[in-house]
Amino acid sequence: LQSNSYCISPGLAEENTEPEQETMIKIPGSSYLVSPNLPDFRGCSPGWSSAFYGAECFDSEVHSYTKNLGKQKSSESQNIDAKKVELEQLLMMETKNYRKTIKFYQKLLQKERSSKGLETKSMLPKLRGQLQEMKSKVQFLELVKKYIMYAEQWGVESCVLPAVIHDGRTDAADVAPVDESSLLLYYNTDKHQCNSENGIRVLQAGTPLGLMAHLYSRNAFLEGYVQQFLYTFRYFCTQEEFLQFLLDRISSTLSSASLDSSTSLTKIRNRSFYILQAWIEDCYSVDFATNTDLLCTLKEFISSKVAPLNGYGEHLLSLLEDASAKKSGNAQQSSSMDKCEEEGEEDRKTLHSLCKKLSEDRSCSFTFFFLLQNFNWKLSKGMGPIAQYQRERLYSSSSVLPKPCYYSFTEEFPVSFAKADEMGPYLLIEYSAQQLCCQLTLLQQEVFHKCHPVHFLNSRALGVKDKCVAVQKAVSTETVSLQVCNLFLSKCIQDQYLLQLLRNADSISTWVAAEIVTCHTSKLQVSLLSKFLLIAKCCYEQRNFATAMQILAGLENLIVRQLPAWKILPAKVAEIMEELKAVEVFLKSDSLCLMEGERFKTHPTIPSAHVLAMHVQQLETGGFTMTNGAHKWTKLRNIAKVVSQVHAFQENPYTYTPDFKLQSYLRQRISHFKDAEISALAADNCANFHQIPAEKHSRKIQDALRRMKATFQ
């Protein structure tokens, strides 16, 4: 049962056992009311696990359990309605018992802490084991529910795909014969765990029309094809072409589809609605929010064609409004910040939040372990000779720094925090590395959770390159040319949020370097170097690799690496630099290194945006089409698998307590230095130069004059 935990919904993820984190309460979405002649479309997006694991998401145990559902006797035939009813009853009962047991466990834990019930100490371990078993059972039932939703409904056999291609027309007189091999290319395999008697056909390549038609195949959801398609279709068709393909199928089947769910027309109609809703749920921010014409076309079609015939049109329009509000930041987020929920709202909490409560109660016995224990951190030491750095101080720090851009909410805080530029780096020394790590992680998470897997595709067209500074500061988002190395179709609109993500990373690296070189004493420089190294170490141990790599980039700045303070840095602290370099090598070694093991399921993770973009660029290298013009689906599937980890990491957020005053200070310092020239800042500070003794310096001048005099004799 534990092996299936990665395929469940976000509300059933493993509990987060970070001792410093607080419970984040999530309120599940309410069910939608649809027309009686349409299936109940609740959450249609297959999710990242479908794209990442593919057909392996459902193992043989799920298949056998589903087969026996809804049958009173072994001789009876399968009935999908009976399966749904029985599964819903089992899931409701197990979920209710699980929640009751959690509440009982919390009461016992409170008695133990108050020393009023010593006999409860022996009961807690047993109860904890029962909770884990009950949780695994609920997870398994959720997995079976998803399997039934995908496997038992609305898919068509390959022989019906020509009808899908011809707008749902099934009459042989009007439809020209279509050879499936001219649209889709398969290869057979018999190694799959769920293989049939004749083996399994695995899609290898296809034309754009064939790949879109394959969305209607019976196993498209089970094999992860739908989610992989939603991530990667922009390589071979535009958003307008894909939307028109879906709308044509809905138009041709909407009025003629009968109430019988077994007919091909009804299956094509329902699958079209399902795919359309999954597209809206998963990719609204990257496709519809950035393309007003596409959104208007969809709304007009729903209002004029779908809404008059059934109630599902109202549901789609409501879904679009909710997605628009979420994109604009108007969606209410108070449920995740409210710590004083009323007792009557307990039943609306997801099991994920209850699991977090349980993990908080167990935090006293939790021991944090490092991520990369099994790696050999011992690398070649030595930072090379520190060159002598002398320069006339032609610039002052005030002339180099841009005008700071402060955030409006800082006005609410005291003057000591509102004027962060006057405080200098001294406030960084006052806070511990753990405190700074937590707040920097929350700031990084705020930016990371706004990105989408699609943002990491086709990054070469945005000017992202494999070098230390991924995006030039002087290049704005609007001036980036999309004609260079553009892998998307020319008319395909691409959201450029990745550039904002990389500029944010570059700003933090510049801030780290600037804070160090503006210190006026070597002692303060050593303190800041130690502080940033400890922060970076804490970040990567807590799987915030983005901030860890940003700090490493700031410390590896050419000017910073030549500072005299490195020579007097404590040896144990200096070794952290080698650890950070080893982490960087580890992240660059494999595109899926952060998805290995169990920790990504139970601990929050923020990847390095630039490293992930480079991995995707490596997968994008080479041709996307075969000699016959078919697009290589195996290549697109691998790309979808890599970028799906973005959604996987976003499902498990950090829930540290925000310190808004400290965050305000950090934001202002980062904004203050984001466009600074490190070399000019360093030239205005004597602590950045190697001091040469006066006698030694005069002796060198005399030796130079003596040599020059000898040349004239």
CSV table of N, CA and C in Angstrom, one decimal, residues 504-592:
chain,number,residue,atom,x,y,z
A,504,ASN,N,14.9,37.0,-10.2
A,504,ASN,CA,14.8,37.0,-8.8
A,504,ASN,C,16.0,36.2,-8.2
A,505,ALA,N,16.3,35.1,-8.8
A,505,ALA,CA,17.5,34.4,-8.3
A,505,ALA,C,18.8,35.2,-8.5
A,506,ASP,N,18.9,35.9,-9.6
A,506,ASP,CA,20.1,36.7,-9.8
A,506,ASP,C,20.2,37.9,-8.8
A,507,SER,N,19.0,38.4,-8.5
A,507,SER,CA,19.0,39.5,-7.5
A,507,SER,C,19.5,39.1,-6.1
A,508,ILE,N,19.1,37.9,-5.7
A,508,ILE,CA,19.5,37.3,-4.4
A,508,ILE,C,21.0,37.1,-4.4
A,509,SER,N,21.5,36.5,-5.5
A,509,SER,CA,23.0,36.3,-5.6
A,509,SER,C,23.7,37.6,-5.5
A,510,THR,N,23.2,38.6,-6.2
A,510,THR,CA,23.9,40.0,-6.2
A,510,THR,C,23.8,40.6,-4.8
A,511,TRP,N,22.7,40.4,-4.1
A,511,TRP,CA,22.5,40.9,-2.8
A,511,TRP,C,23.5,40.2,-1.8
A,512,VAL,N,23.7,38.9,-1.9
A,512,VAL,CA,24.7,38.2,-1.1
A,512,VAL,C,26.1,38.8,-1.3
A,513,ALA,N,26.5,39.0,-2.5
A,513,ALA,CA,27.8,39.5,-2.8
A,513,ALA,C,27.9,40.9,-2.3
A,514,ALA,N,26.9,41.7,-2.6
A,514,ALA,CA,27.0,43.2,-2.2
A,514,ALA,C,27.0,43.3,-0.7
A,515,GLU,N,26.3,42.6,0.1
A,515,GLU,CA,26.3,42.7,1.5
A,515,GLU,C,27.7,42.4,2.1
A,516,ILE,N,28.4,41.5,1.4
A,516,ILE,CA,29.8,41.1,1.9
A,516,ILE,C,30.8,42.2,1.5
A,517,VAL,N,30.8,42.6,0.3
A,517,VAL,CA,31.8,43.6,-0.1
A,517,VAL,C,31.6,45.0,0.5
A,518,THR,N,30.4,45.3,1.0
A,518,THR,CA,30.2,46.6,1.6
A,518,THR,C,30.5,46.6,3.0
A,519,CYS,N,30.9,45.5,3.6
A,519,CYS,CA,31.3,45.5,5.0
A,519,CYS,C,32.7,46.3,5.2
A,520,HIS,N,32.8,47.1,6.1
A,520,HIS,CA,33.9,48.0,6.3
A,520,HIS,C,35.0,47.4,7.1
A,521,THR,N,34.8,46.3,7.7
A,521,THR,CA,35.9,45.6,8.5
A,521,THR,C,36.0,44.1,8.1
A,522,SER,N,37.2,43.6,8.2
A,522,SER,CA,37.4,42.2,7.9
A,522,SER,C,36.6,41.3,8.9
A,523,LYS,N,36.5,41.7,10.1
A,523,LYS,CA,35.7,40.9,11.1
A,523,LYS,C,34.3,40.8,10.7
A,524,LEU,N,33.7,41.9,10.2
A,524,LEU,CA,32.3,41.9,9.8
A,524,LEU,C,32.1,41.0,8.6
A,525,GLN,N,33.1,41.1,7.7
A,525,GLN,CA,33.1,40.3,6.5
A,525,GLN,C,33.1,38.8,6.8
A,526,VAL,N,33.9,38.4,7.8
A,526,VAL,CA,34.0,37.0,8.2
A,526,VAL,C,32.7,36.6,8.8
A,527,SER,N,32.1,37.4,9.6
A,527,SER,CA,30.8,37.1,10.2
A,527,SER,C,29.7,36.9,9.1
A,528,LEU,N,29.7,37.8,8.1
A,528,LEU,CA,28.7,37.6,7.1
A,528,LEU,C,28.9,36.4,6.2
A,529,LEU,N,30.2,36.2,5.9
A,529,LEU,CA,30.5,35.0,5.1
A,529,LEU,C,30.1,33.7,5.8
A,530,SER,N,30.3,33.7,7.1
A,530,SER,CA,29.9,32.5,7.9
A,530,SER,C,28.4,32.4,8.0
A,531,LYS,N,27.7,33.6,8.1
A,531,LYS,CA,26.3,33.6,8.2
A,531,LYS,C,25.7,33.0,6.9
A,532,PHE,N,26.1,33.5,5.7
A,532,PHE,CA,25.6,33.1,4.5
A,532,PHE,C,25.9,31.6,4.2
A,533,LEU,N,27.0,31.2,4.6
A,533,LEU,CA,27.4,29.7,4.4
A,533,LEU,C,26.5,28.9,5.2
A,534,LEU,N,26.2,29.3,6.5
A,534,LEU,CA,25.3,28.5,7.3
A,534,LEU,C,23.9,28.5,6.9
A,535,ILE,N,23.5,29.7,6.3
A,535,ILE,CA,22.1,29.8,5.8
A,535,ILE,C,22.0,28.8,4.6
A,536,ALA,N,22.9,28.8,3.7
A,536,ALA,CA,22.9,28.0,2.5
A,536,ALA,C,22.9,26.5,2.9
A,537,LYS,N,23.7,26.1,3.9
A,537,LYS,CA,23.7,24.8,4.4
A,537,LYS,C,22.3,24.4,5.0
A,538,CYS,N,21.7,25.3,5.8
A,538,CYS,CA,20.4,25.0,6.3
A,538,CYS,C,19.4,24.9,5.2
A,539,CYS,N,19.5,25.7,4.1
A,539,CYS,CA,18.5,25.6,3.0
A,539,CYS,C,18.6,24.3,2.3
A,540,TYR,N,19.8,23.8,2.0
A,540,TYR,CA,19.8,22.6,1.2
A,540,TYR,C,19.4,21.4,2.1
A,541,GLU,N,19.7,21.5,3.4
A,541,GLU,CA,19.3,20.4,4.3
A,541,GLU,C,17.8,20.3,4.4
A,542,GLN,N,17.1,21.5,4.2
A,542,GLN,CA,15.6,21.5,4.2
A,542,GLN,C,15.1,21.5,2.8
A,543,ARG,N,15.9,21.1,1.9
A,543,ARG,CA,15.5,20.9,0.5
A,543,ARG,C,15.1,22.2,-0.2
A,544,ASN,N,15.5,23.3,0.2
A,544,ASN,CA,15.3,24.6,-0.5
A,544,ASN,C,16.6,24.8,-1.3
A,545,PHE,N,16.7,24.1,-2.4
A,545,PHE,CA,17.9,24.1,-3.2
A,545,PHE,C,18.0,25.4,-4.0
A,546,ALA,N,16.9,26.1,-4.3
A,546,ALA,CA,16.9,27.3,-5.0
A,546,ALA,C,17.7,28.4,-4.3
A,547,THR,N,17.4,28.6,-3.0
A,547,THR,CA,18.1,29.7,-2.2
A,547,THR,C,19.5,29.2,-2.0
A,548,ALA,N,19.8,28.0,-1.7
A,548,ALA,CA,21.1,27.5,-1.5
A,548,ALA,C,22.0,27.7,-2.7
A,549,MET,N,21.5,27.5,-3.9
A,549,MET,CA,22.3,27.7,-5.1
A,549,MET,C,22.5,29.2,-5.4
A,550,GLN,N,21.5,30.0,-5.0
A,550,GLN,CA,21.6,31.5,-5.2
A,550,GLN,C,22.7,32.0,-4.3
A,551,ILE,N,22.7,31.6,-3.1
A,551,ILE,CA,23.8,32.0,-2.1
A,551,ILE,C,25.1,31.6,-2.6
A,552,LEU,N,25.2,30.3,-3.1
A,552,LEU,CA,26.5,29.8,-3.7
A,552,LEU,C,26.9,30.7,-4.8
A,553,ALA,N,26.0,31.1,-5.7
A,553,ALA,CA,26.4,32.0,-6.8
A,553,ALA,C,26.9,33.3,-6.4
A,554,GLY,N,26.3,33.8,-5.3
A,554,GLY,CA,26.8,35.1,-4.8
A,554,GLY,C,28.2,35.0,-4.1
A,555,LEU,N,28.4,33.9,-3.4
A,555,LEU,CA,29.7,33.6,-2.8
A,555,LEU,C,30.8,33.3,-3.8
A,556,GLU,N,30.4,32.8,-5.0
A,556,GLU,CA,31.4,32.5,-6.1
A,556,GLU,C,31.6,33.7,-7.0
A,557,ASN,N,31.1,34.8,-6.7
A,557,ASN,CA,31.4,36.0,-7.4
A,557,ASN,C,32.9,36.2,-7.4
A,558,LEU,N,33.5,36.7,-8.6
A,558,LEU,CA,34.9,36.8,-8.7
A,558,LEU,C,35.5,37.7,-7.7
A,559,ILE,N,34.8,38.8,-7.4
A,559,ILE,CA,35.3,39.8,-6.4
A,559,ILE,C,35.2,39.2,-5.0
A,560,VAL,N,34.1,38.5,-4.7
A,560,VAL,CA,34.0,37.9,-3.3
A,560,VAL,C,35.0,36.9,-3.1
A,561,ARG,N,35.3,36.1,-4.1
A,561,ARG,CA,36.3,35.0,-3.9
A,561,ARG,C,37.7,35.5,-3.6
A,562,GLN,N,38.0,36.7,-4.0
A,562,GLN,CA,39.3,37.3,-3.8
A,562,GLN,C,39.5,38.0,-2.5
A,563,LEU,N,38.4,38.1,-1.7
A,563,LEU,CA,38.5,38.8,-0.4
A,563,LEU,C,39.5,38.2,0.6
A,564,PRO,N,40.2,39.0,1.3
A,564,PRO,CA,41.1,38.5,2.3
A,564,PRO,C,40.4,37.7,3.4
A,565,ALA,N,39.1,38.0,3.6
A,565,ALA,CA,38.4,37.4,4.7
A,565,ALA,C,38.4,35.9,4.6
A,566,TRP,N,38.5,35.3,3.4
A,566,TRP,CA,38.5,33.9,3.3
A,566,TRP,C,39.6,33.2,4.0
A,567,LYS,N,40.7,33.9,4.1
A,567,LYS,CA,41.9,33.3,4.8
A,567,LYS,C,41.7,33.1,6.3
A,568,ILE,N,40.9,34.0,6.9
A,568,ILE,CA,40.7,33.9,8.3
A,568,ILE,C,39.4,33.3,8.7
A,569,LEU,N,38.7,32.7,7.7
A,569,LEU,CA,37.4,32.1,7.9
A,569,LEU,C,37.7,30.7,8.7
A,570,PRO,N,36.9,30.4,9.7
A,570,PRO,CA,37.1,29.1,10.4
A,570,PRO,C,37.0,28.0,9.5
A,571,ALA,N,37.8,27.0,9.7
A,571,ALA,CA,37.9,25.8,8.8
A,571,ALA,C,36.6,25.1,8.6
A,572,LYS,N,35.9,24.9,9.8
A,572,LYS,CA,34.6,24.1,9.7
A,572,LYS,C,33.6,24.9,8.8
A,573,VAL,N,33.6,26.2,8.9
A,573,VAL,CA,32.7,27.0,8.1
A,573,VAL,C,33.1,27.0,6.7
A,574,ALA,N,34.4,27.1,6.4
A,574,ALA,CA,34.9,27.1,5.0
A,574,ALA,C,34.6,25.8,4.3
A,575,GLU,N,34.5,24.7,5.1
A,575,GLU,CA,34.1,23.4,4.4
A,575,GLU,C,32.7,23.4,3.9
A,576,ILE,N,31.9,24.2,4.4
A,576,ILE,CA,30.5,24.3,3.8
A,576,ILE,C,30.5,24.7,2.4
A,577,MET,N,31.5,25.5,2.0
A,577,MET,CA,31.6,25.9,0.6
A,577,MET,C,31.8,24.6,-0.3
A,578,GLU,N,32.6,23.7,0.1
A,578,GLU,CA,32.8,22.5,-0.6
A,578,GLU,C,31.5,21.6,-0.7
A,579,GLU,N,30.8,21.7,0.4
A,579,GLU,CA,29.5,20.9,0.5
A,579,GLU,C,28.5,21.5,-0.6
A,580,LEU,N,28.5,22.8,-0.6
A,580,LEU,CA,27.5,23.5,-1.5
A,580,LEU,C,27.9,23.2,-3.0
A,581,LYS,N,29.2,23.1,-3.3
A,581,LYS,CA,29.6,22.8,-4.6
A,581,LYS,C,29.2,21.3,-4.9
A,582,ALA,N,29.3,20.5,-3.9
A,582,ALA,CA,28.9,19.1,-4.2
A,582,ALA,C,27.4,19.0,-4.4
A,583,VAL,N,26.7,19.8,-3.7
A,583,VAL,CA,25.2,19.8,-3.9
A,583,VAL,C,24.9,20.2,-5.3
A,584,GLU,N,25.6,21.2,-5.8
A,584,GLU,CA,25.4,21.7,-7.2
A,584,GLU,C,25.7,20.7,-8.2
A,585,VAL,N,26.8,19.9,-8.0
A,585,VAL,CA,27.1,18.8,-8.9
A,585,VAL,C,26.0,17.7,-8.8
A,586,PHE,N,25.5,17.5,-7.6
A,586,PHE,CA,24.5,16.5,-7.5
A,586,PHE,C,23.2,16.9,-8.2
A,587,LEU,N,22.8,18.2,-8.1
A,587,LEU,CA,21.6,18.7,-8.8
A,587,LEU,C,21.8,18.6,-10.3
A,588,LYS,N,23.0,18.9,-10.8
A,588,LYS,CA,23.3,18.9,-12.3
A,588,LYS,C,23.5,17.5,-12.8
A,589,SER,N,23.6,16.5,-11.9
A,589,SER,CA,23.9,15.1,-12.4
A,589,SER,C,22.8,14.4,-13.1
A,590,ASP,N,21.6,14.7,-12.6
A,590,ASP,CA,20.4,13.9,-13.0
A,590,ASP,C,19.2,14.9,-13.0
A,591,SER,N,18.4,14.8,-14.0
A,591,SER,CA,17.2,15.7,-14.1
A,591,SER,C,16.1,15.3,-13.1
A,592,LEU,N,16.2,14.1,-12.6
A,592,LEU,CA,15.1,13.6,-11.7
A,592,LEU,C,15.7,13.2,-10.3
